[in-house]
Coordinates of C-alpha atoms and ligand atoms in Angstrom, one line a residue:
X1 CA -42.5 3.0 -44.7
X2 CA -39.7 3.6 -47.1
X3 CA -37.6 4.7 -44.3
X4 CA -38.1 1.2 -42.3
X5 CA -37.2 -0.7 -45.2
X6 CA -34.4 0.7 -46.5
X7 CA -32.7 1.6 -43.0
X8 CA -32.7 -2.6 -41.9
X9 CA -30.1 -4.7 -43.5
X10 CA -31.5 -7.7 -45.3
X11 CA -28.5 -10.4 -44.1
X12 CA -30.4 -13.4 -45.5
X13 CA -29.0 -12.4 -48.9
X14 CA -25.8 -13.4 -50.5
X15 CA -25.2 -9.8 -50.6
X16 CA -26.1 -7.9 -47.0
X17 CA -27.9 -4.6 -48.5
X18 CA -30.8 -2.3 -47.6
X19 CA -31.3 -1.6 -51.5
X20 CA -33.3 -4.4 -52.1
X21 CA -31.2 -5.7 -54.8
X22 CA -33.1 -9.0 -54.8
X23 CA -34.8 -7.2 -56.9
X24 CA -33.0 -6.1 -59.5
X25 CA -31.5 -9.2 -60.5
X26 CA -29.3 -8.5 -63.7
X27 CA -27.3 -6.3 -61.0
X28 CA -27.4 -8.7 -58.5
X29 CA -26.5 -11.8 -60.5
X30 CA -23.6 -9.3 -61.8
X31 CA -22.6 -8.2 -58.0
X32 CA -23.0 -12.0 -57.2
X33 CA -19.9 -12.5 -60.2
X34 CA -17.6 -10.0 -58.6
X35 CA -18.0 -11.1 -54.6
X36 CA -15.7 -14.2 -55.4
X37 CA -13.2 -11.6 -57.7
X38 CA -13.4 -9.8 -53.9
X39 CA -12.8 -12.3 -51.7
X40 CA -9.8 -14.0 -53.9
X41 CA -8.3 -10.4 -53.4
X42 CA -8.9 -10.2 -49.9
X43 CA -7.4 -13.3 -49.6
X44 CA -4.3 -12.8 -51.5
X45 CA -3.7 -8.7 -50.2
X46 CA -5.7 -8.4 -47.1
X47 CA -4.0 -9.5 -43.8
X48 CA -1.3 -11.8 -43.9
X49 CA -2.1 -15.1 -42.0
X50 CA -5.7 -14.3 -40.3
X51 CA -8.1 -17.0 -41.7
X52 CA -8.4 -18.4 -38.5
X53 CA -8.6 -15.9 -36.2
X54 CA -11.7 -14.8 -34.3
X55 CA -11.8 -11.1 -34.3
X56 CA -14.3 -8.7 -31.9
X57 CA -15.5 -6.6 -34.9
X58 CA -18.3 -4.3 -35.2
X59 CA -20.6 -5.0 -38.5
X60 CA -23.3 -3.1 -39.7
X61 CA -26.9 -4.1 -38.6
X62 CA -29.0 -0.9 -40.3
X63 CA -27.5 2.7 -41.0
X64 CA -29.7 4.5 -38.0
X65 CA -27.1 7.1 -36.4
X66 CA -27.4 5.3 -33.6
X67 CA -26.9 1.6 -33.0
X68 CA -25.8 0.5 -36.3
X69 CA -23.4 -1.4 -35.2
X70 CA -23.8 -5.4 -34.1
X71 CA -20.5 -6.4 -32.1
X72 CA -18.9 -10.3 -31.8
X73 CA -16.4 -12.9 -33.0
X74 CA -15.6 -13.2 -36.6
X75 CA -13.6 -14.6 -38.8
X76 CA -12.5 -12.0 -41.1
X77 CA -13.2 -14.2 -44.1
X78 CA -16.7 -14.6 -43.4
X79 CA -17.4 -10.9 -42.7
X80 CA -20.5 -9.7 -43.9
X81 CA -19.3 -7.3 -46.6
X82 CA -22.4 -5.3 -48.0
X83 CA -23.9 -2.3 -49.5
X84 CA -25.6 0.1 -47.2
X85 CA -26.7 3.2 -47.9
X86 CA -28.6 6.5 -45.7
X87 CA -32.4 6.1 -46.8
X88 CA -33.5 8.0 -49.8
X89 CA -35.2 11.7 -48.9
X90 CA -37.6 12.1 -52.0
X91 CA -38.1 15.5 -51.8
X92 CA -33.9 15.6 -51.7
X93 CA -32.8 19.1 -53.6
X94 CA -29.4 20.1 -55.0
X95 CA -28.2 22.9 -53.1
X96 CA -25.3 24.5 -55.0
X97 CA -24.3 25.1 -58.3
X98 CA -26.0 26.1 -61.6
X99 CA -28.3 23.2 -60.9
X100 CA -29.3 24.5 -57.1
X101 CA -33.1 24.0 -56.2
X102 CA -33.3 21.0 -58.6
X103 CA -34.2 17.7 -57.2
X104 CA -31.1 15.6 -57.1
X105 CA -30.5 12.6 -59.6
X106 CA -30.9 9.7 -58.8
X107 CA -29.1 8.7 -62.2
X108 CA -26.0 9.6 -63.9
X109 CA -26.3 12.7 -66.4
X110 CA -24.8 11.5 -69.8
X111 CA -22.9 15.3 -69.2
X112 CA -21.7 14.2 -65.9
X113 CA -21.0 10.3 -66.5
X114 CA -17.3 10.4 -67.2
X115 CA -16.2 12.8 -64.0
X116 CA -18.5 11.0 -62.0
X117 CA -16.8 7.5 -63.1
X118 CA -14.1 9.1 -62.8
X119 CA -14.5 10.3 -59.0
X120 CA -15.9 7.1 -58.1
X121 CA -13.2 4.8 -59.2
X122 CA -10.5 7.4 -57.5
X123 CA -12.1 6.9 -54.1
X124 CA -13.0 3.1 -54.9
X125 CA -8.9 2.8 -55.3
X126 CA -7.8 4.0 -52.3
X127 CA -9.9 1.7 -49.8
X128 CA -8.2 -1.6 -51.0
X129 CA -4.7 -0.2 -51.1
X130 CA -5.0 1.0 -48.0
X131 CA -5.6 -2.9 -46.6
X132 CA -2.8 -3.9 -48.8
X133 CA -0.3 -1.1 -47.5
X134 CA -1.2 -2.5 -43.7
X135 CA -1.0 -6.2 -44.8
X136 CA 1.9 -7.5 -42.8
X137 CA 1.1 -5.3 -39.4
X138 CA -0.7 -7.9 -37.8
X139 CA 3.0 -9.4 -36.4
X140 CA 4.1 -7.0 -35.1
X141 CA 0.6 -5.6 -33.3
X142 CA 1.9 -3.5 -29.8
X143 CA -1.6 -5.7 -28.0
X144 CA -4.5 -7.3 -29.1
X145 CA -6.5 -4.2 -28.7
X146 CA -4.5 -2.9 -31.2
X147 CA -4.4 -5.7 -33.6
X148 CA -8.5 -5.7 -33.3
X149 CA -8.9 -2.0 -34.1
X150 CA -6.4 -2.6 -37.8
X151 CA -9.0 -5.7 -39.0
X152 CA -11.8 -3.3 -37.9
X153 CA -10.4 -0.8 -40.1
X154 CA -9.4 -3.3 -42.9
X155 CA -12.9 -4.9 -43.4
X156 CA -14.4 -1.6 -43.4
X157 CA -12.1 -0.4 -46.1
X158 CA -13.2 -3.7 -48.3
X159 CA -16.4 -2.6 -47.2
X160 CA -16.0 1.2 -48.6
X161 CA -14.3 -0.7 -52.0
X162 CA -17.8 -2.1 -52.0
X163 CA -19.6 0.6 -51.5
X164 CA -18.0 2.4 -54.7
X165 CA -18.5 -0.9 -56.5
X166 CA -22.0 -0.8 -55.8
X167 CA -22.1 2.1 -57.7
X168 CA -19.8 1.4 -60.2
X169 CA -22.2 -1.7 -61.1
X170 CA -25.5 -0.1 -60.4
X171 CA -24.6 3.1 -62.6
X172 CA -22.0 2.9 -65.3
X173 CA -23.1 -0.2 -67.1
X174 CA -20.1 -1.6 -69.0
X175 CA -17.7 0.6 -68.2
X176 CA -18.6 0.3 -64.6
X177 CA -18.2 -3.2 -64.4
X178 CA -14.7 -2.6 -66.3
X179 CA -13.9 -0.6 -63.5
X180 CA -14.9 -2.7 -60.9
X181 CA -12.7 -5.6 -62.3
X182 CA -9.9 -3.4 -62.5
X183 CA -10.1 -2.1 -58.8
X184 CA -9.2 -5.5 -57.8
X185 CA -5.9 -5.7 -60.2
X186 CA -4.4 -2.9 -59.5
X187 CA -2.0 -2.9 -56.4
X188 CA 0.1 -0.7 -53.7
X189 CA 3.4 -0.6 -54.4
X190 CA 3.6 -2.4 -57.5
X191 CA 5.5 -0.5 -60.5
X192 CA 3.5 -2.4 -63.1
X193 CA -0.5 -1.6 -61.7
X194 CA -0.1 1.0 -59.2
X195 CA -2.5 2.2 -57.3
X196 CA -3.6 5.9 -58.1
X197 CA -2.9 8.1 -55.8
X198 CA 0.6 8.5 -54.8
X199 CA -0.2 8.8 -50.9
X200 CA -1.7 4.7 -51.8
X201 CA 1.3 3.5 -52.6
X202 CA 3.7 4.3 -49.9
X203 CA 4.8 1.6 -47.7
X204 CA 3.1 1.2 -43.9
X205 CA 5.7 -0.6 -42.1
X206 CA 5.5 -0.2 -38.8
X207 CA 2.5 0.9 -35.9
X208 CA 3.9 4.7 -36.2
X209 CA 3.5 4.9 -39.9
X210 CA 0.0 3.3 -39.3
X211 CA -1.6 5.4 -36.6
X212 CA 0.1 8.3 -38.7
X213 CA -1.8 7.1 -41.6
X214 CA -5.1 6.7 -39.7
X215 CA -5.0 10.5 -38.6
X216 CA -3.8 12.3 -41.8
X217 CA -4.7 9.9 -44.5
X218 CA -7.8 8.6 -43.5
X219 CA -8.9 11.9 -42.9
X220 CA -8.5 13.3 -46.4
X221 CA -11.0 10.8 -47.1
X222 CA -12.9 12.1 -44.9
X223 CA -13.2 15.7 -46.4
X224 CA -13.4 13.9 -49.8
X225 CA -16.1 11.9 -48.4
X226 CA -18.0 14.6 -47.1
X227 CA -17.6 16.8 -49.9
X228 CA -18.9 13.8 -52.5
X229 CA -22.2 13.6 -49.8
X230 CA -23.1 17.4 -50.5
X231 CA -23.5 15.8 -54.7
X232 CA -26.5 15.7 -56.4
X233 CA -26.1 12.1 -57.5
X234 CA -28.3 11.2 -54.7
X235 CA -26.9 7.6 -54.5
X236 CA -23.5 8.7 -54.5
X237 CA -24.5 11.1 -51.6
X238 CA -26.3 8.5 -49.3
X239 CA -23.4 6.2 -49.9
X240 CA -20.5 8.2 -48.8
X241 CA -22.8 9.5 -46.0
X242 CA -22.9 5.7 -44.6
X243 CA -19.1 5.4 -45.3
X244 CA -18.7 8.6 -43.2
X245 CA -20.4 7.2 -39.8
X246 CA -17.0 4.0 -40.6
X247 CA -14.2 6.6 -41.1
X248 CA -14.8 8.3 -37.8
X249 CA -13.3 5.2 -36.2
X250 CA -10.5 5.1 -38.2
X251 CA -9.7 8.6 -37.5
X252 CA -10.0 7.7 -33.7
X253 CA -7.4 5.1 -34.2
X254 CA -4.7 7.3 -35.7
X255 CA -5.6 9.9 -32.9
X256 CA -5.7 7.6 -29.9
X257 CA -2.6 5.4 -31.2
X258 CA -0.4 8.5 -31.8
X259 CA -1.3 10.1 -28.8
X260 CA -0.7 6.7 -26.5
X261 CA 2.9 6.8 -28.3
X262 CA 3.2 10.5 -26.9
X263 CA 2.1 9.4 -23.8
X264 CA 4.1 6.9 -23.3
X265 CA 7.2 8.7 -24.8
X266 CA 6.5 11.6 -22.4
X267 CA 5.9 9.7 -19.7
X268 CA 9.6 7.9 -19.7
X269 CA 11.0 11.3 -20.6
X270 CA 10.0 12.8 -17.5
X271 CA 10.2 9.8 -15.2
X272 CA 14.0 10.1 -16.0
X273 CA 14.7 13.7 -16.4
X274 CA 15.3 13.4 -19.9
X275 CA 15.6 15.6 -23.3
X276 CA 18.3 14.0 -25.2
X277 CA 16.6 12.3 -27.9
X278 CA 19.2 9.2 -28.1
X279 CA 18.6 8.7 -24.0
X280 CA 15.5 8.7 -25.1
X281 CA 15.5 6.0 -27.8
X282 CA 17.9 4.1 -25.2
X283 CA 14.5 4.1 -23.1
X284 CA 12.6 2.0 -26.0
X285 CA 10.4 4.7 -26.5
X286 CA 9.8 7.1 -29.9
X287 CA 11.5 10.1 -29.1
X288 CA 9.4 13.8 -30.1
X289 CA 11.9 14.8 -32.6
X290 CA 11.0 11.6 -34.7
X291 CA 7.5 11.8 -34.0
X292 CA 7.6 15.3 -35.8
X293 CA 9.6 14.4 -38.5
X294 CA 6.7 11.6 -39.2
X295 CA 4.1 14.3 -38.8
X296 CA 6.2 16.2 -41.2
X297 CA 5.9 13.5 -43.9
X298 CA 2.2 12.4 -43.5
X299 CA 1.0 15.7 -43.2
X300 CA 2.8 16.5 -46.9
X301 CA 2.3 13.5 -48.6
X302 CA -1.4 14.2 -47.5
X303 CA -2.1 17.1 -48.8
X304 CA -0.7 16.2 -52.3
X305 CA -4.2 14.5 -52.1
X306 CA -6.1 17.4 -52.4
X307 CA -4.6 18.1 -56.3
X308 CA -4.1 21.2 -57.1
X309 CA -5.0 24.7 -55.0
X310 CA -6.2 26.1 -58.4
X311 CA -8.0 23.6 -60.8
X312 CA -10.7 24.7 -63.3
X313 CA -12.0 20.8 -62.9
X314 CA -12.5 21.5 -58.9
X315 CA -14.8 24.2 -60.1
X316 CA -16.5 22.5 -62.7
X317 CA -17.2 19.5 -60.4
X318 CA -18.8 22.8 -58.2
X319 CA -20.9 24.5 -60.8
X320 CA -22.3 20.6 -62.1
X321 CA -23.5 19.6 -58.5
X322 CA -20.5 16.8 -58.8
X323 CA -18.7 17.7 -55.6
X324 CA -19.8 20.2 -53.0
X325 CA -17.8 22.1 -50.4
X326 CA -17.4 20.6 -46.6
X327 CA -20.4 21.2 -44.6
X328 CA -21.8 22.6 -48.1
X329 CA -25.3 22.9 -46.8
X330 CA -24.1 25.2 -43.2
X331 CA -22.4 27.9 -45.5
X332 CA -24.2 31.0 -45.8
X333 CA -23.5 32.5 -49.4
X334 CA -25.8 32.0 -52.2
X335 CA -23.9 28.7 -53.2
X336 CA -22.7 29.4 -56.6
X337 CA -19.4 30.7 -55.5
X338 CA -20.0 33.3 -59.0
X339 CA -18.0 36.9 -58.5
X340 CA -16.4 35.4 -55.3
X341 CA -12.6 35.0 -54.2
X342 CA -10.5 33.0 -52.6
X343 CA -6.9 33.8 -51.2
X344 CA -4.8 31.0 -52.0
X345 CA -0.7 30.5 -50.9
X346 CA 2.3 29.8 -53.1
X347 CA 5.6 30.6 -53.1
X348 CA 7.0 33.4 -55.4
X349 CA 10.3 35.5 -55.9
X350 CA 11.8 33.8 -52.6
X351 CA 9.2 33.9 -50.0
X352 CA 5.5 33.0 -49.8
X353 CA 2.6 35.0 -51.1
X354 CA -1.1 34.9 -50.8
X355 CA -2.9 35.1 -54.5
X356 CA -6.5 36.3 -54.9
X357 CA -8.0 33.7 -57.4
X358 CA -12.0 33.1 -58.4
X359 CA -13.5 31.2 -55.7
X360 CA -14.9 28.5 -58.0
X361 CA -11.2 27.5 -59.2
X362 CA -9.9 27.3 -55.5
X363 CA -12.1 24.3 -54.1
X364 CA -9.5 22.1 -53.7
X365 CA -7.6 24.7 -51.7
X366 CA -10.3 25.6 -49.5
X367 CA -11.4 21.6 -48.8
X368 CA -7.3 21.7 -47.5
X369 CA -7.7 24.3 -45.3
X370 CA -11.0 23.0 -44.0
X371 CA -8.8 19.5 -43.1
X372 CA -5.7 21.9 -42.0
X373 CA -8.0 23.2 -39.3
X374 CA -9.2 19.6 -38.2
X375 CA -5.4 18.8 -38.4
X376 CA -4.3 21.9 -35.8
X377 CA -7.1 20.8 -33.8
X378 CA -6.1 17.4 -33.4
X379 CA -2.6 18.2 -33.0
X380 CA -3.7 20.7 -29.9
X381 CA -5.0 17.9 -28.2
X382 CA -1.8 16.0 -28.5
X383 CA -0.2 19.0 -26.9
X384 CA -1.5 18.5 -23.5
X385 CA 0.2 15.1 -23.4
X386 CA 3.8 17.1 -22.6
X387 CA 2.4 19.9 -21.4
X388 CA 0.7 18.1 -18.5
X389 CA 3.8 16.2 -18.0
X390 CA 6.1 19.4 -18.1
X391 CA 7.7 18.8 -21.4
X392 CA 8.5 21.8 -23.1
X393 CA 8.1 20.2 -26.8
X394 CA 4.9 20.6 -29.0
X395 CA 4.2 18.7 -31.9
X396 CA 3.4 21.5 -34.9
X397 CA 2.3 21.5 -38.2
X398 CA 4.4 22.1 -41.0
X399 CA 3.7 24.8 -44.0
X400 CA 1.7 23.7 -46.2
X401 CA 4.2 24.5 -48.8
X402 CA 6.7 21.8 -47.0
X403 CA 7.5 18.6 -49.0
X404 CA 4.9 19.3 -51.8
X405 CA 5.1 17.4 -55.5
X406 CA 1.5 18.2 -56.7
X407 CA 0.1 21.9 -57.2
X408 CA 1.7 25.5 -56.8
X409 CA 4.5 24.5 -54.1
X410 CA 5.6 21.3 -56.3
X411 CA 8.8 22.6 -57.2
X412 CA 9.6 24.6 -54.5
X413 CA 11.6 24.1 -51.5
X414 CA 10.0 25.0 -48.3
X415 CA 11.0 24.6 -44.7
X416 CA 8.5 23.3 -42.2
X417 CA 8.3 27.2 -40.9
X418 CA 7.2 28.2 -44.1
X419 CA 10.8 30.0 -46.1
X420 CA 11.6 29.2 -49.4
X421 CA 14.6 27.7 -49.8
X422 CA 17.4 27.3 -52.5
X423 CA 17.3 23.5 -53.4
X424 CA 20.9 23.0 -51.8
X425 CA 19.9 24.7 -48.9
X426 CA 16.8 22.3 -49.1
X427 CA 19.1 19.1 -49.3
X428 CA 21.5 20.3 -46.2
X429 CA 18.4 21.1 -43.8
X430 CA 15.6 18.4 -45.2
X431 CA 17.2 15.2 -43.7
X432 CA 16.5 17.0 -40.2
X433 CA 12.7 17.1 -41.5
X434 CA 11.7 13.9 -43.0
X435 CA 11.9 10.1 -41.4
X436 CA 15.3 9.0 -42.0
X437 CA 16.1 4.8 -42.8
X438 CA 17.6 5.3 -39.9
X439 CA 14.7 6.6 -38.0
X440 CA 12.1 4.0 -39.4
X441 CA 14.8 1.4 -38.4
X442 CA 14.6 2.2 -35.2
X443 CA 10.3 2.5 -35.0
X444 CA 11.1 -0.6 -36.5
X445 CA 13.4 -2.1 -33.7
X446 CA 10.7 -1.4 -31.2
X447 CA 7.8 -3.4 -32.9
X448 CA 7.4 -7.0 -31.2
X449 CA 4.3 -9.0 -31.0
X450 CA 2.4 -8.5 -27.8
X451 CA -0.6 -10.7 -27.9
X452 CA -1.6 -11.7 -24.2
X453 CA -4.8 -9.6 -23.5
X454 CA -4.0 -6.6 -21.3
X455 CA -0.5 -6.3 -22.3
X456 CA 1.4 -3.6 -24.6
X457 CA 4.7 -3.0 -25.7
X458 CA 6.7 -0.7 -24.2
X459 CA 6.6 2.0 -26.7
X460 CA 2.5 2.6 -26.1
X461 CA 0.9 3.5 -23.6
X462 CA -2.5 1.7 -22.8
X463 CA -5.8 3.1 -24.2
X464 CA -8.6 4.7 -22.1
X465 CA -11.4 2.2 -22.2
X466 CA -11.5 -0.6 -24.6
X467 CA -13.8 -1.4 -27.2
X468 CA -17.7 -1.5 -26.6
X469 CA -17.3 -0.7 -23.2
X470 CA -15.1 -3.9 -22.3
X471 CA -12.2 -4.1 -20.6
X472 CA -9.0 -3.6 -22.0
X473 CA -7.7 -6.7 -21.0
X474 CA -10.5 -8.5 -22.7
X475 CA -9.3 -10.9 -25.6
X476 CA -9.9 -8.6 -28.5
X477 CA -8.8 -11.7 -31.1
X478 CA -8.9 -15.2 -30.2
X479 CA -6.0 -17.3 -31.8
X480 CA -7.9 -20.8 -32.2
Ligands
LIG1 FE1 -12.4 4.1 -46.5
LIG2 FE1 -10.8 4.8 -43.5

């Protein structure tokens, strides 16, 4: 029974939840204060000019794997933002750490409270900056496809904000709802209340920087995601379980919209015989040298999200049941991590070395090279774009010393192939490496407005099906 009522969404509330907060109305009441603190900041940060529009978007019916999702017209102000978590497994243990074969809590530990808060109100940050870095993309959308697939991912980013808020509330008392307040102050971008992370703060100015995003950035949430659903903090784990099942679409997105780009760029490079990389700018298209060089700087500025290789927090998070490793559960060790090792990379004397360290202070490190993996992989399947067309370039993944401010390569100069550099020999070689103004002018030069249904701009190829089976010349957004 438990199951039935907590997997359906109650939509006749103010609040759309399955945690029956009608309830619990001291939270509710309190959730009830912050919704209009949340929809004064969509308004003012989300994006620019789309009160009017009818968007195809997808909205959470229950949180069943399968057909959660209700798809139709709406207008983005009127989304149904709620809280939604996976049902509650009571016989739920914790499965790693000093507190393995305990059931999980389904309350805060005083011990744990401030990490936990901590944790929560890091994620919690980066969902609305990431609407407020993509604010003003909407004019310059390559089709209407396109444009519907950045609102998807910007309501469900207010929706993850929720999510964390939800907790935040539910959880942390005072302090919580502090935190909640200030999640909605702080902003991308601005000197005075940035947002946390540094990755949160860049600027997404064009469709490359945004599919670029999707792919690298969204996935680090990912793996933080999935590491935060191993915790013991049972809500925190059916939460971010839920959130996982959104950010698999955003992911698809970054894939799909760099790979069109590639398509498209590869297709007009062999149509014409070409390899020059101005002839094949001159085409309107994003030539494969630029296209690495903003691989270069997602995939770095990414990883500075990890923190540090070695942290003894990473391993306290471990040991308290805070944070778990990806795909905790599937590992076969005894899941304490006590007595083991863990070879982590960092640049020494000139060149790069591989250090032995304890196991438990290399979590961070090891969560990268889980994402690395997912990263490669992804960036094999872009291969086959040129390589069926005959194109001799592959895109490829820099070191993961390359471009680094946070943790053991911070510092250091590295070259995409992985050799440490002098710094001056770093300032000759890294304009080559990095998106120029000059190259983000040009992206920049090539983003118009396309908006009648079926069409794209010239620099993207069409997708392979459209959304929910339609056709992709069906009218994605409706402008009245
Ligand atoms: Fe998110
Ligand atoms: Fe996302």
């Amino acid at each position: 029974m438990g199951d039935v009522t907590q997997q359906a969404i109650d939509y006749s509330q103010r609040i759309p939840n399955n945690v029956d907060l009608s309830n619990d109305r001291a939270l509710q009441r309190a959730l009830e204060r912050w919704q209009p603190a949340f929809l004064n900041w969509w308004d003012e940060t989300g994006p620019s000019n789309t009160s009017n529009l009818q968007v195809y978007l997808r909205t959470a019916i229950s949180v069943d794997r399968d057909g959660w999702a209700n798809f139709g017209y709406v207008r983005m102000p009127e989304y149904r933002w709620g809280i939604f978590l996976t049902p509650r497994d009571e016989n739920r243990k914790i499965h790693f750490g000093d507190h393995k074969n305990e059931p999980a809590w389904q309350d805060v530990p005083g011990e744990h409270r401030s990490p936990l808060r901590r944790i929560i109100v890091t994620q919690g940050d980066t969902e609305p900056a990431s609407v407020e870095q993509q604010k003003q993309l909407g004019a310059t959308c390559p089709s209407l496809y396109d444009l519907r697939n950045l609102f998807q991912v910007n309501v469900e980013e207010g929706r993850h904000l929720w999510a964390m808020v939800y907790l935040l509330h539910r959880y942390f008392g005072r302090d919580g709802r502090e935190e909640a307040e200030a999640l909605l102050q702080r902003r991308s971008g601005d000197p005075n209340n940035p947002r946390i992370l540094t990755a949160f703060n860049e600027k997404t100015s064009h469709w490359l920087a945004y599919y670029m995003f999707t792919f690298f950035t969204d996935r680090d949430g990912k793996f933080q995601l999935a590491a935060l659903a191993e915790s013991a903090f049972d809500p925190l784990a059916r939460t971010t379980k839920f959130m996982l099942t959104e950010e698999a679409h955003h992911m698809f997105i970054g894939e799909s919209g760099v790979a069109r780009a590639l398509q498209r760029t590869c297709e007009v490079m062999s149509q014409h015989k070409l390899t020059d990389p101005s002839q094949v700018r001159a085409h309107g298209v994003i030539d494969l040298e630029t296209l690495q060089r903003f691989v270069n700087f997602h995939y770095s500025v990414t990883l500075d999200l990890f923190g540090s290789e070695v942290s003894s927090n990473a391993g306290g998070y471990y040991t308290g049941g805070l944070k778990g490793r990806y795909t905790e559960a599937t590992i076969r060790d005894d899941h304490s991590l006590a007595g083991d090792f863990y070879g982590v990379p960092e640049a020494a004397n000139g060149e790069i070395v591989n250090r032995q360290v304890p196991a438990l202070t290399a979590l961070n490190a090891r969560l990268r090279d889980d994402y690395t993996r997912e990263i490669q992989a992804g960036l094999d399947r872009w291969n086959r774009i040129p390589e069926k067309l005959g194109i001799q370039f592959r895109i490829t993944v820099p070191h993961i010393g390359f471009h680094r401010k946070i943790g053991s390569f911070a510092g250091h100069y590295v070259s995409p192939g992985g050799q440490v550099l002098s710094k001056d020999d770093w300032e000759r070689q890294s304009a080559g490496w990095l998106p120029s103004d000059d190259d983000h002018a040009f992206v920049g030069s090539l983003m118009g407005r396309v908006i009648e249904p079926g069409k794209f701009a010239n620099w993207i190829a069409p997708p392979a099906r459209g959304i929910n089976n339609l056709p992709i010349e069906f009218e994605y957004v409706r402008f009245d």
